Amino acid sequence: MSQQTAQRGGVAWALVITGVAGFMAALDNLVVTTALPAIREDFGGELHDLEWTVSAYTLTFAVLLMFGAALGDRFGRRKLFVVGIAIFTAASAAAALAPGIEALIAARAVQGVGAAIMMPLTLTLLTAAVPAAKRGMAYGIWGAVNGLAVASGPLIGGSLTEHVSWQWIFWLNVPLGLALLPLARLRLAESHGTGAPLDLTGTVLASGGLFGIVYALIRGNIDGWTSVPVLTGLIAGFALLAGFVRHGIRGKNPMLPMRLFRNRAFSAINAASLLMFVGMFGAIFLLSQFLQTVLGYSPTEAGLRMLPWTGMPMLVAPIAGYLSDKIGGRPVVTVGLALQAIGLGWFAAVVATDVSYAAQLPALIISGVGMALYFAPAASLVMASVIPSEQGIASGANNALREVGGALGIAALASVFSAQGGYASPQNFVDGLGPSLWVGAAVVALGAVAAWLLPRRTATEGAAVTAPVSEGPVAERTPAGV
């Protein structure tokens, strides 16, 4: 890259543009949760409809994330970044204008497509604009902005829903996206990867398989677990995922080479991440509704009361990072997942139609501390589990599995909820919520076991996050810290 091009990019502009884009994509993971009761009141949707308003985004985001990064490598990272912003912004407007629940779900799916193209290229473009000596600081700012988006999602969603309307959780993206479009075109430098072939086969197999399984989990209690649509979804879904695994073993240039999973460290941290997001996303999906539907809090009050959980990583992450440097990431992540499981179990034990916030607070704080202890070292463990030239694809796989876990978690825990309870009355809601939270706690506890199976601290751990990022097509593909 010439000095003139580098100057054109500008570190400050790159931080602003990629930071705002990452904020929008991360925010839309959880911003809709506190708006779900209002959406249900307006559109009259059932539980499975509410699940799809969240899962349609996380699922398309997950399965297309690595493909979106590869598109940028081949056709131009800035060019595809602008395309991703345009799709995300247009889909946000469509979601705000949706006349019914089906249109909203469709718009959310398209939002996920835009985010899958946009999000992995944020770190790639930032890396290209920032000198190697300053990348650590830039990555820290980028990660903090994304963490703020996750923490503030329920509160922003609740405040906009209560004081304006739930449509504004989507309108918020439109002026931001429209401002980013010319700025990205004018202020970011273009770069390319090697132009390796796109893995269309792997993308189709993963997308179809995950859709089939999530569809079956969502429809199971509605249509019956032995009904033709549900059985077809399960059988076809698992068959397609088996094909994806086979493709990853034998295919040429697969987006996720299965040989990476021969590495115990890579397998263990990814299993722990998947299980963590299954329990966490499923629980937040239901608890945000519990606070409003059963306890009668306003959307803003519900968002504020979730902050001890969702906002705790902003306070505890520096301590977790320090502990990880001193004793290694394995015990920190293991303890974090164990605390998250204890927090969910605590919530399941105290949940009732008249439970006070004081009784909920310990569960929220424990869950928040656990989440923080997991997030801080997890990226380092992922990066340390592979050689530097494969860090990009390893990070992309981990991010994709987290999003998959979120979609599966919402579907699975909502399935338990609907089997045991529903929306008929506050007590009926609690009857379903308790068992689903126990399931979530058990799943996250399995994640703690997976984390404990990580190898003990290695010489590469800790150095991975500061290793220079190469200009190759893989090493820069995807962010490590979302």
PDB file of N, CA and C in Angstrom, residues 47 51 278-286 344 408-419 432 435-441 443:
ATOM      1  N   LEU A  47     -45.079 -17.492  20.133  1.00  0.00           N
ATOM      2  CA  LEU A  47     -43.709 -17.655  20.605  1.00  0.00           C
ATOM      3  C   LEU A  47     -42.762 -17.965  19.455  1.00  0.00           C
ATOM      4  N   GLU A  51     -39.334 -16.018  18.264  1.00  0.00           N
ATOM      5  CA  GLU A  51     -38.035 -16.681  18.128  1.00  0.00           C
ATOM      6  C   GLU A  51     -37.383 -16.323  16.798  1.00  0.00           C
ATOM      7  N   VAL A 278     -25.495 -21.026  23.559  1.00  0.00           N
ATOM      8  CA  VAL A 278     -26.771 -21.732  23.622  1.00  0.00           C
ATOM      9  C   VAL A 278     -27.503 -21.352  24.906  1.00  0.00           C
ATOM     10  N   GLY A 279     -26.814 -21.440  26.042  1.00  0.00           N
ATOM     11  CA  GLY A 279     -27.448 -21.132  27.318  1.00  0.00           C
ATOM     12  C   GLY A 279     -27.719 -19.659  27.510  1.00  0.00           C
ATOM     13  N   MET A 280     -26.757 -18.797  27.138  1.00  0.00           N
ATOM     14  CA  MET A 280     -26.877 -17.370  27.399  1.00  0.00           C
ATOM     15  C   MET A 280     -27.961 -16.717  26.539  1.00  0.00           C
ATOM     16  N   PHE A 281     -27.922 -16.929  25.224  1.00  0.00           N
ATOM     17  CA  PHE A 281     -28.901 -16.291  24.343  1.00  0.00           C
ATOM     18  C   PHE A 281     -30.315 -16.783  24.641  1.00  0.00           C
ATOM     19  N   GLY A 282     -30.464 -18.091  24.832  1.00  0.00           N
ATOM     20  CA  GLY A 282     -31.785 -18.628  25.134  1.00  0.00           C
ATOM     21  C   GLY A 282     -32.359 -18.039  26.405  1.00  0.00           C
ATOM     22  N   ALA A 283     -31.496 -17.865  27.431  1.00  0.00           N
ATOM     23  CA  ALA A 283     -31.959 -17.319  28.702  1.00  0.00           C
ATOM     24  C   ALA A 283     -32.342 -15.849  28.577  1.00  0.00           C
ATOM     25  N   ILE A 284     -31.494 -15.047  27.899  1.00  0.00           N
ATOM     26  CA  ILE A 284     -31.797 -13.621  27.739  1.00  0.00           C
ATOM     27  C   ILE A 284     -33.085 -13.425  26.950  1.00  0.00           C
ATOM     28  N   PHE A 285     -33.301 -14.255  25.934  1.00  0.00           N
ATOM     29  CA  PHE A 285     -34.526 -14.182  25.136  1.00  0.00           C
ATOM     30  C   PHE A 285     -35.766 -14.302  26.020  1.00  0.00           C
ATOM     31  N   LEU A 286     -35.752 -15.243  26.960  1.00  0.00           N
ATOM     32  CA  LEU A 286     -36.915 -15.479  27.813  1.00  0.00           C
ATOM     33  C   LEU A 286     -36.968 -14.517  29.003  1.00  0.00           C
ATOM     34  N   LEU A 344     -27.499 -18.838  36.071  1.00  0.00           N
ATOM     35  CA  LEU A 344     -28.753 -19.295  35.455  1.00  0.00           C
ATOM     36  C   LEU A 344     -29.504 -20.235  36.394  1.00  0.00           C
ATOM     37  N   LEU A 408     -29.518 -21.631  18.084  1.00  0.00           N
ATOM     38  CA  LEU A 408     -29.932 -22.924  18.642  1.00  0.00           C
ATOM     39  C   LEU A 408     -30.445 -22.768  20.071  1.00  0.00           C
ATOM     40  N   GLY A 409     -29.803 -21.885  20.828  1.00  0.00           N
ATOM     41  CA  GLY A 409     -30.218 -21.690  22.219  1.00  0.00           C
ATOM     42  C   GLY A 409     -31.617 -21.129  22.334  1.00  0.00           C
ATOM     43  N   ILE A 410     -31.924 -20.129  21.519  1.00  0.00           N
ATOM     44  CA  ILE A 410     -33.281 -19.556  21.531  1.00  0.00           C
ATOM     45  C   ILE A 410     -34.296 -20.619  21.153  1.00  0.00           C
ATOM     46  N   ALA A 411     -33.991 -21.395  20.107  1.00  0.00           N
ATOM     47  CA  ALA A 411     -34.927 -22.426  19.658  1.00  0.00           C
ATOM     48  C   ALA A 411     -35.096 -23.519  20.713  1.00  0.00           C
ATOM     49  N   ALA A 412     -33.996 -23.979  21.303  1.00  0.00           N
ATOM     50  CA  ALA A 412     -34.059 -25.090  22.247  1.00  0.00           C
ATOM     51  C   ALA A 412     -34.727 -24.694  23.558  1.00  0.00           C
ATOM     52  N   LEU A 413     -34.312 -23.557  24.145  1.00  0.00           N
ATOM     53  CA  LEU A 413     -34.888 -23.152  25.425  1.00  0.00           C
ATOM     54  C   LEU A 413     -36.341 -22.713  25.272  1.00  0.00           C
ATOM     55  N   ALA A 414     -36.672 -22.088  24.137  1.00  0.00           N
ATOM     56  CA  ALA A 414     -38.071 -21.732  23.900  1.00  0.00           C
ATOM     57  C   ALA A 414     -38.922 -22.977  23.695  1.00  0.00           C
ATOM     58  N   SER A 415     -38.333 -24.031  23.143  1.00  0.00           N
ATOM     59  CA  SER A 415     -39.058 -25.289  22.988  1.00  0.00           C
ATOM     60  C   SER A 415     -39.392 -25.898  24.352  1.00  0.00           C
ATOM     61  N   VAL A 416     -38.424 -25.853  25.271  1.00  0.00           N
ATOM     62  CA  VAL A 416     -38.685 -26.324  26.638  1.00  0.00           C
ATOM     63  C   VAL A 416     -39.745 -25.458  27.294  1.00  0.00           C
ATOM     64  N   PHE A 417     -39.634 -24.145  27.097  1.00  0.00           N
ATOM     65  CA  PHE A 417     -40.599 -23.210  27.669  1.00  0.00           C
ATOM     66  C   PHE A 417     -42.016 -23.507  27.189  1.00  0.00           C
ATOM     67  N   SER A 418     -42.183 -23.667  25.888  1.00  0.00           N
ATOM     68  CA  SER A 418     -43.529 -23.875  25.356  1.00  0.00           C
ATOM     69  C   SER A 418     -44.087 -25.244  25.718  1.00  0.00           C
ATOM     70  N   ALA A 419     -43.211 -26.222  25.972  1.00  0.00           N
ATOM     71  CA  ALA A 419     -43.684 -27.545  26.392  1.00  0.00           C
ATOM     72  C   ALA A 419     -44.206 -27.531  27.821  1.00  0.00           C
ATOM     73  N   GLY A 432     -43.050 -22.377  32.511  1.00  0.00           N
ATOM     74  CA  GLY A 432     -42.176 -22.714  31.389  1.00  0.00           C
ATOM     75  C   GLY A 432     -40.768 -22.176  31.555  1.00  0.00           C
ATOM     76  N   PRO A 435     -37.984 -24.487  34.037  1.00  0.00           N
ATOM     77  CA  PRO A 435     -37.301 -25.617  33.401  1.00  0.00           C
ATOM     78  C   PRO A 435     -36.350 -25.200  32.286  1.00  0.00           C
ATOM     79  N   SER A 436     -36.726 -24.186  31.516  1.00  0.00           N
ATOM     80  CA  SER A 436     -35.845 -23.761  30.416  1.00  0.00           C
ATOM     81  C   SER A 436     -34.541 -23.183  30.964  1.00  0.00           C
ATOM     82  N   LEU A 437     -34.608 -22.453  32.072  1.00  0.00           N
ATOM     83  CA  LEU A 437     -33.385 -21.913  32.669  1.00  0.00           C
ATOM     84  C   LEU A 437     -32.509 -23.023  33.241  1.00  0.00           C
ATOM     85  N   TRP A 438     -33.109 -24.048  33.803  1.00  0.00           N
ATOM     86  CA  TRP A 438     -32.315 -25.198  34.294  1.00  0.00           C
ATOM     87  C   TRP A 438     -31.598 -25.874  33.126  1.00  0.00           C
ATOM     88  N   VAL A 439     -32.282 -25.993  32.007  1.00  0.00           N
ATOM     89  CA  VAL A 439     -31.633 -26.574  30.817  1.00  0.00           C
ATOM     90  C   VAL A 439     -30.471 -25.688  30.371  1.00  0.00           C
ATOM     91  N   GLY A 440     -30.712 -24.368  30.339  1.00  0.00           N
ATOM     92  CA  GLY A 440     -29.634 -23.447  29.967  1.00  0.00           C
ATOM     93  C   GLY A 440     -28.446 -23.552  30.895  1.00  0.00           C
ATOM     94  N   ALA A 441     -28.710 -23.669  32.203  1.00  0.00           N
ATOM     95  CA  ALA A 441     -27.623 -23.813  33.179  1.00  0.00           C
ATOM     96  C   ALA A 441     -26.830 -25.093  32.926  1.00  0.00           C
ATOM     97  N   VAL A 443     -26.495 -26.715  30.090  1.00  0.00           N
ATOM     98  CA  VAL A 443     -25.727 -26.597  28.845  1.00  0.00           C
ATOM     99  C   VAL A 443     -24.453 -25.787  29.073  1.00  0.00           C
TER     100      VAL A 443
END
